[in-house]
Amino acid sequence: MGKKPAFPQLLVRFVLAAVVLGAVAPPRCAAFNPRMLFVVKPDPIVLRDHGGALLTGNLTVNLLFYGRFAPSQRAIVADFVRSLSSAAAPRHPSAGPSVASWWRTTSLYRGGGARVALGRQVLDERMSLGRGPLSPANITSLARAAGHHRGAVTAVLTAADVAVSPFCVSRCGAHGGDRAGAHGRARYAYLWAGNPGTQCPGQCAWPFHQPPYGPQAQPLVPPNGDVGVDGMVISLAALLAGTVTNPYGDGYYQGDAGAGLEAATACAGIFGSGAYPGYPGRLLTDPATGGSYNAVGFGGRKYLLPALWDPTTSRCKTLV
């Protein structure tokens, strides 16, 4: 178990900046805002169901790696997506809570959730649109070019040296959907998450790096030994949860459409029980590596995942 820091709880007024994708006929988009990790959310947090379509049933997640990712880095991400399936859960409870049990919270939302399977892995190492800064419209184009179909989500993942505007400034990632299909039906959903290892680890890889403001506690050791990719997995996890529960901006959220709190962002900064701003909560520690984690996935790989809002209790649900 992690030790509780001695510093007093930081009380910060909640501010959520609206983020809009600047594309022609832009899809509705929600962002994972780095400031959410260090702020106090309004109490109580209740995500309203706006009645729109959710992603349910069988769902394929395709990964598009933009820029250079080492094979080991791609494996961390791919194994996380594989781990969302109940079939990948560790057989022995002593291994710790599973990634699949974390994902199961999304099944408590209307429609019963989505059963996730890993789809295509596309490599764009030559960076077809350049090193950036990429615009939100560029991200949408990459997702569209990667191919899409009903029942699939494309995750665009940008490498540590690829600039995306406004990465770090107001978001660590974003998700959206295209409604250009027949009869106004959503044609596909997508998301984007960046590797913050060199550009903004304090904002988008916390708690594996000291934040630029707020309490300066000792950073945690990332469970897979990669501050950037382990941080990116936190964003990816939060965005996937937001994608299935609010894919087109009219599902579950609190606040303004396109800039509201969603399944994971409503609980941002909470990873274990007893969390408060600047302290992620009580976590498990890998005795071999010292890495902090709260979920075990495919092949025994460990991850640190954000708490999810539970619609049956209206509370943030943690695994440990």
CSV table of C-alpha atoms in Angstrom, one decimal:
chain,number,residue,atom,x,y,z
A,1,MET,CA,0.0,0.0,0.0
A,2,GLY,CA,1.2,3.5,-0.7
A,3,LYS,CA,1.8,5.9,2.1
A,4,LYS,CA,-0.4,8.9,2.6
A,5,PRO,CA,1.5,12.2,2.2
A,6,ALA,CA,1.7,14.6,5.2
A,7,PHE,CA,0.8,17.7,3.3
A,8,PRO,CA,-2.7,19.2,3.8
A,9,GLN,CA,-5.5,18.8,1.3
A,10,LEU,CA,-5.4,21.4,-1.4
A,11,LEU,CA,-8.7,23.1,-2.1
A,12,VAL,CA,-8.9,24.5,-5.6
A,13,ARG,CA,-11.9,25.9,-7.3
A,14,PHE,CA,-13.1,23.7,-10.1
A,15,VAL,CA,-12.6,25.0,-13.6
A,16,LEU,CA,-13.4,23.1,-16.8
A,17,ALA,CA,-12.4,24.7,-20.1
A,18,ALA,CA,-14.5,23.9,-23.1
A,19,VAL,CA,-12.6,22.4,-26.0
A,20,VAL,CA,-14.0,22.5,-29.6
A,21,LEU,CA,-12.6,20.7,-32.6
A,22,GLY,CA,-11.9,23.2,-35.3
A,23,ALA,CA,-12.9,21.2,-38.4
A,24,VAL,CA,-15.4,21.6,-41.1
A,25,ALA,CA,-18.7,20.3,-39.8
A,26,PRO,CA,-16.8,19.1,-36.7
A,27,PRO,CA,-18.0,16.2,-34.7
A,28,ARG,CA,-18.9,16.7,-31.1
A,29,CYS,CA,-15.8,16.1,-28.9
A,30,ALA,CA,-15.0,15.7,-25.3
A,31,ALA,CA,-11.5,16.2,-23.8
A,32,PHE,CA,-9.4,14.7,-21.0
A,33,ASN,CA,-8.3,18.0,-19.4
A,34,PRO,CA,-5.0,17.8,-17.4
A,35,ARG,CA,-6.2,20.4,-14.8
A,36,MET,CA,-8.9,17.9,-13.8
A,37,LEU,CA,-6.2,15.8,-12.0
A,38,PHE,CA,-5.6,18.5,-9.4
A,39,VAL,CA,-9.0,20.2,-8.8
A,40,VAL,CA,-12.0,19.6,-6.5
A,41,LYS,CA,-15.1,18.5,-8.4
A,42,PRO,CA,-18.5,19.8,-7.5
A,43,ASP,CA,-20.4,17.7,-5.0
A,44,PRO,CA,-22.4,15.7,-5.6
A,45,ILE,CA,-21.3,14.4,-9.0
A,46,VAL,CA,-24.3,13.1,-11.0
A,47,LEU,CA,-23.9,12.3,-14.7
A,48,ARG,CA,-27.2,12.9,-16.4
A,49,ASP,CA,-28.3,10.4,-19.1
A,50,HIS,CA,-29.3,12.6,-22.0
A,51,GLY,CA,-30.8,9.7,-23.9
A,52,GLY,CA,-28.5,9.5,-26.9
A,53,ALA,CA,-27.0,6.4,-28.4
A,54,LEU,CA,-24.3,4.5,-26.4
A,55,LEU,CA,-21.8,2.0,-27.7
A,56,THR,CA,-23.0,-1.4,-26.6
A,57,GLY,CA,-22.5,-5.0,-27.6
A,58,ASN,CA,-19.4,-6.1,-29.4
A,59,LEU,CA,-16.9,-3.3,-29.9
A,60,THR,CA,-13.5,-3.5,-31.8
A,61,VAL,CA,-10.8,-1.0,-30.8
A,62,ASN,CA,-8.3,-0.3,-33.6
A,63,LEU,CA,-5.0,1.3,-32.7
A,64,LEU,CA,-3.2,3.8,-35.0
A,65,PHE,CA,0.3,4.5,-33.7
A,66,TYR,CA,1.4,7.8,-35.2
A,67,GLY,CA,5.2,8.4,-35.0
A,68,ARG,CA,7.8,6.1,-33.6
A,69,PHE,CA,6.8,3.7,-30.8
A,70,ALA,CA,9.1,1.0,-29.6
A,71,PRO,CA,7.6,-2.5,-29.9
A,72,SER,CA,7.6,-2.7,-26.1
A,73,GLN,CA,5.6,0.5,-26.0
A,74,ARG,CA,3.0,-0.8,-28.5
A,75,ALA,CA,2.7,-4.0,-26.5
A,76,ILE,CA,1.8,-2.1,-23.3
A,77,VAL,CA,-1.0,-0.3,-25.1
A,78,ALA,CA,-2.2,-3.4,-27.1
A,79,ASP,CA,-2.2,-5.6,-23.9
A,80,PHE,CA,-4.3,-3.0,-22.1
A,81,VAL,CA,-7.0,-3.2,-24.8
A,82,ARG,CA,-6.8,-7.0,-24.8
A,83,SER,CA,-7.2,-6.9,-21.0
A,84,LEU,CA,-10.6,-5.2,-21.2
A,85,SER,CA,-12.1,-8.6,-22.2
A,86,SER,CA,-13.2,-10.8,-19.3
A,87,ALA,CA,-11.4,-13.7,-21.0
A,88,ALA,CA,-8.1,-11.9,-20.3
A,89,ALA,CA,-8.7,-11.5,-16.5
A,90,PRO,CA,-6.2,-13.3,-14.2
A,91,ARG,CA,-7.5,-16.6,-13.0
A,92,HIS,CA,-6.3,-16.2,-9.4
A,93,PRO,CA,-7.9,-13.3,-7.4
A,94,SER,CA,-4.6,-13.1,-5.5
A,95,ALA,CA,-3.1,-11.5,-8.6
A,96,GLY,CA,-5.1,-8.4,-7.8
A,97,PRO,CA,-8.1,-6.6,-9.3
A,98,SER,CA,-8.4,-7.2,-13.1
A,99,VAL,CA,-8.5,-4.6,-15.9
A,100,ALA,CA,-11.7,-6.4,-17.0
A,101,SER,CA,-13.4,-5.8,-13.6
A,102,TRP,CA,-12.5,-2.1,-14.0
A,103,TRP,CA,-14.1,-2.0,-17.4
A,104,ARG,CA,-17.2,-3.9,-16.1
A,105,THR,CA,-18.3,-0.6,-14.4
A,106,THR,CA,-19.3,0.7,-17.9
A,107,SER,CA,-21.8,-2.2,-18.1
A,108,LEU,CA,-23.8,-0.6,-15.4
A,109,TYR,CA,-24.8,2.3,-17.7
A,110,ARG,CA,-27.8,2.1,-19.9
A,111,GLY,CA,-27.6,-0.6,-22.5
A,112,GLY,CA,-25.2,-2.9,-20.6
A,113,GLY,CA,-21.9,-1.7,-21.9
A,114,ALA,CA,-19.5,-3.0,-24.6
A,115,ARG,CA,-17.5,-6.2,-25.0
A,116,VAL,CA,-14.2,-5.0,-26.3
A,117,ALA,CA,-11.8,-6.8,-28.6
A,118,LEU,CA,-8.5,-5.6,-30.0
A,119,GLY,CA,-8.7,-4.9,-33.8
A,120,ARG,CA,-6.1,-3.7,-36.3
A,121,GLN,CA,-2.8,-2.1,-35.3
A,122,VAL,CA,-1.8,0.5,-37.9
A,123,LEU,CA,1.7,2.0,-37.9
A,124,ASP,CA,2.3,5.4,-39.3
A,125,GLU,CA,6.0,5.7,-38.4
A,126,ARG,CA,6.8,8.0,-41.3
A,127,MET,CA,4.2,10.5,-40.0
A,128,SER,CA,2.1,11.0,-43.1
A,129,LEU,CA,1.0,14.5,-41.9
A,130,GLY,CA,4.3,15.5,-40.6
A,131,ARG,CA,5.7,15.9,-37.0
A,132,GLY,CA,3.1,18.6,-36.2
A,133,PRO,CA,1.7,20.5,-34.6
A,134,LEU,CA,-1.3,18.4,-35.8
A,135,SER,CA,-4.7,20.1,-35.6
A,136,PRO,CA,-7.8,18.4,-34.3
A,137,ALA,CA,-8.9,18.2,-37.9
A,138,ASN,CA,-5.7,16.3,-38.7
A,139,ILE,CA,-6.5,13.8,-35.9
A,140,THR,CA,-10.0,13.3,-37.3
A,141,SER,CA,-8.5,12.7,-40.8
A,142,LEU,CA,-6.1,10.1,-39.4
A,143,ALA,CA,-8.9,8.3,-37.7
A,144,ARG,CA,-11.1,8.3,-40.8
A,145,ALA,CA,-8.2,7.2,-43.1
A,146,ALA,CA,-7.4,4.2,-40.8
A,147,GLY,CA,-10.8,2.8,-41.7
A,148,HIS,CA,-13.9,2.5,-39.7
A,149,HIS,CA,-17.2,0.6,-39.5
A,150,ARG,CA,-20.1,0.3,-37.2
A,151,GLY,CA,-19.0,-1.4,-33.9
A,152,ALA,CA,-15.5,-0.1,-34.0
A,153,VAL,CA,-13.5,2.7,-32.4
A,154,THR,CA,-10.2,4.0,-33.8
A,155,ALA,CA,-7.7,5.2,-31.2
A,156,VAL,CA,-5.1,7.6,-32.7
A,157,LEU,CA,-2.0,7.5,-30.4
A,158,THR,CA,0.7,10.1,-31.1
A,159,ALA,CA,4.4,9.6,-30.1
A,160,ALA,CA,6.3,11.6,-27.6
A,161,ASP,CA,7.9,13.9,-30.2
A,162,VAL,CA,4.7,14.6,-32.2
A,163,ALA,CA,3.1,18.0,-31.4
A,164,VAL,CA,-0.7,18.2,-31.3
A,165,SER,CA,-2.4,21.5,-30.7
A,166,PRO,CA,-3.3,22.1,-28.0
A,167,PHE,CA,-1.8,19.0,-26.3
A,168,CYS,CA,-0.8,19.7,-22.7
A,169,VAL,CA,-2.3,23.2,-22.6
A,170,SER,CA,-5.9,22.1,-22.3
A,171,ARG,CA,-6.1,18.4,-22.9
A,172,CYS,CA,-4.2,15.1,-22.7
A,173,GLY,CA,-6.6,13.5,-25.3
A,174,ALA,CA,-10.0,13.8,-26.7
A,175,HIS,CA,-12.8,11.7,-28.3
A,176,GLY,CA,-15.5,12.3,-30.8
A,177,GLY,CA,-17.9,10.8,-33.3
A,178,ASP,CA,-18.8,11.4,-36.9
A,179,ARG,CA,-22.6,11.7,-37.6
A,180,ALA,CA,-22.2,11.8,-41.4
A,181,GLY,CA,-23.9,8.4,-41.8
A,182,ALA,CA,-27.3,7.8,-43.4
A,183,HIS,CA,-30.4,9.2,-41.6
A,184,GLY,CA,-28.2,11.1,-39.1
A,185,ARG,CA,-26.8,7.9,-37.6
A,186,ALA,CA,-23.3,8.1,-36.2
A,187,ARG,CA,-20.9,6.5,-38.6
A,188,TYR,CA,-17.9,6.0,-36.4
A,189,ALA,CA,-16.3,7.0,-33.1
A,190,TYR,CA,-12.7,7.8,-32.5
A,191,LEU,CA,-10.3,9.1,-29.8
A,192,TRP,CA,-6.8,10.5,-29.6
A,193,ALA,CA,-4.3,10.3,-26.8
A,194,GLY,CA,-0.7,11.6,-26.8
A,195,ASN,CA,2.5,10.3,-25.2
A,196,PRO,CA,3.3,13.0,-22.6
A,197,GLY,CA,6.8,11.5,-21.7
A,198,THR,CA,8.8,14.5,-22.9
A,199,GLN,CA,6.3,17.3,-23.6
A,200,CYS,CA,4.2,17.5,-20.4
A,201,PRO,CA,4.7,14.6,-18.0
A,202,GLY,CA,3.7,16.7,-15.1
A,203,GLN,CA,0.3,17.5,-16.6
A,204,CYS,CA,-0.6,14.3,-18.4
A,205,ALA,CA,1.5,11.5,-16.8
A,206,TRP,CA,0.8,12.3,-13.2
A,207,PRO,CA,1.1,10.6,-10.7
A,208,PHE,CA,4.3,9.2,-12.4
A,209,HIS,CA,5.8,12.7,-12.5
A,210,GLN,CA,5.6,15.7,-10.3
A,211,PRO,CA,2.9,18.2,-11.3
A,212,PRO,CA,3.7,21.7,-12.4
A,213,TYR,CA,1.5,23.1,-9.6
A,214,GLY,CA,-0.1,21.9,-6.4
A,215,PRO,CA,1.3,19.4,-3.9
A,216,GLN,CA,4.8,18.2,-4.8
A,217,ALA,CA,4.7,14.6,-3.6
A,218,GLN,CA,7.2,12.0,-4.7
A,219,PRO,CA,6.2,10.6,-8.1
A,220,LEU,CA,5.1,7.0,-8.3
A,221,VAL,CA,7.0,4.4,-10.2
A,222,PRO,CA,5.1,3.5,-13.4
A,223,PRO,CA,4.0,-0.2,-13.5
A,224,ASN,CA,5.5,-0.8,-16.9
A,225,GLY,CA,8.6,1.4,-16.4
A,226,ASP,CA,7.6,4.0,-19.0
A,227,VAL,CA,6.3,7.3,-17.6
A,228,GLY,CA,5.0,8.4,-21.0
A,229,VAL,CA,3.2,5.3,-22.1
A,230,ASP,CA,1.9,4.4,-18.6
A,231,GLY,CA,0.6,8.0,-18.5
A,232,MET,CA,-0.9,7.6,-22.0
A,233,VAL,CA,-2.7,4.5,-20.9
A,234,ILE,CA,-4.4,6.5,-18.1
A,235,SER,CA,-5.7,8.9,-20.8
A,236,LEU,CA,-6.7,6.1,-23.2
A,237,ALA,CA,-8.6,4.3,-20.4
A,238,ALA,CA,-10.5,7.5,-19.5
A,239,LEU,CA,-11.3,8.3,-23.1
A,240,LEU,CA,-12.5,4.8,-23.9
A,241,ALA,CA,-14.9,4.9,-20.9
A,242,GLY,CA,-16.1,8.3,-22.1
A,243,THR,CA,-16.4,7.0,-25.7
A,244,VAL,CA,-18.7,4.2,-24.9
A,245,THR,CA,-20.9,6.1,-22.4
A,246,ASN,CA,-21.0,9.4,-24.3
A,247,PRO,CA,-19.9,8.7,-27.9
A,248,TYR,CA,-21.8,11.4,-29.7
A,249,GLY,CA,-22.2,14.1,-27.0
A,250,ASP,CA,-25.7,13.1,-25.9
A,251,GLY,CA,-25.1,10.2,-23.6
A,252,TYR,CA,-24.0,10.4,-19.9
A,253,TYR,CA,-22.3,13.7,-18.8
A,254,GLN,CA,-22.6,16.5,-16.4
A,255,GLY,CA,-22.2,20.2,-17.5
A,256,ASP,CA,-21.9,21.6,-21.0
A,257,ALA,CA,-22.2,19.3,-24.0
A,258,GLY,CA,-18.7,18.7,-25.4
A,259,ALA,CA,-17.0,20.0,-22.3
A,260,GLY,CA,-18.7,18.1,-19.5
A,261,LEU,CA,-17.6,15.6,-17.0
A,262,GLU,CA,-17.9,12.0,-18.2
A,263,ALA,CA,-17.5,8.5,-16.7
A,264,ALA,CA,-13.8,8.8,-15.9
A,265,THR,CA,-13.2,12.6,-16.0
A,266,ALA,CA,-15.9,13.0,-13.3
A,267,CYS,CA,-13.4,11.1,-11.1
A,268,ALA,CA,-10.1,12.5,-12.4
A,269,GLY,CA,-7.2,12.3,-10.0
A,270,ILE,CA,-8.8,9.3,-8.1
A,271,PHE,CA,-7.0,6.0,-8.5
A,272,GLY,CA,-7.5,4.4,-5.1
A,273,SER,CA,-9.5,4.8,-2.0
A,274,GLY,CA,-8.8,7.8,0.2
A,275,ALA,CA,-7.7,10.0,-2.8
A,276,TYR,CA,-7.8,13.7,-2.7
A,277,PRO,CA,-6.2,16.5,-4.9
A,278,GLY,CA,-2.5,15.8,-5.2
A,279,TYR,CA,-2.8,12.3,-3.7
A,280,PRO,CA,-3.9,9.4,-6.0
A,281,GLY,CA,-5.1,7.2,-3.2
A,282,ARG,CA,-4.0,3.9,-1.7
A,283,LEU,CA,-2.5,1.6,-4.4
A,284,LEU,CA,-0.8,-1.7,-4.8
A,285,THR,CA,2.9,-2.0,-5.2
A,286,ASP,CA,4.8,-4.5,-7.3
A,287,PRO,CA,7.5,-5.9,-5.0
A,288,ALA,CA,9.8,-6.7,-7.9
A,289,THR,CA,9.8,-3.3,-9.6
A,290,GLY,CA,8.3,-0.9,-7.1
A,291,GLY,CA,5.7,0.1,-9.6
A,292,SER,CA,2.3,1.4,-8.4
A,293,TYR,CA,-0.8,-0.2,-9.9
A,294,ASN,CA,-4.5,-1.0,-9.3
A,295,ALA,CA,-5.3,-3.5,-12.0
A,296,VAL,CA,-3.8,-6.6,-13.6
A,297,GLY,CA,-4.3,-7.5,-17.2
A,298,PHE,CA,-3.3,-9.7,-20.1
A,299,GLY,CA,-0.3,-11.8,-19.3
A,300,GLY,CA,-0.1,-10.5,-15.8
A,301,ARG,CA,0.8,-7.0,-17.0
A,302,LYS,CA,0.0,-4.2,-14.4
A,303,TYR,CA,-1.8,-0.9,-15.0
A,304,LEU,CA,-2.8,2.2,-13.1
A,305,LEU,CA,-6.4,3.1,-14.2
A,306,PRO,CA,-8.6,6.0,-13.2
A,307,ALA,CA,-11.7,5.5,-11.0
A,308,LEU,CA,-15.0,5.4,-12.9
A,309,TRP,CA,-18.4,7.0,-11.9
A,310,ASP,CA,-20.8,4.3,-10.9
A,311,PRO,CA,-24.4,5.1,-12.0
A,312,THR,CA,-25.9,2.8,-9.4
A,313,THR,CA,-24.3,4.6,-6.5
A,314,SER,CA,-23.5,8.0,-8.0
A,315,ARG,CA,-20.0,7.6,-6.6
A,316,CYS,CA,-16.5,7.2,-8.0
A,317,LYS,CA,-15.7,3.5,-7.9
A,318,THR,CA,-12.1,2.4,-7.3
A,319,LEU,CA,-10.6,-1.1,-7.5
A,320,VAL,CA,-8.5,-0.8,-4.3
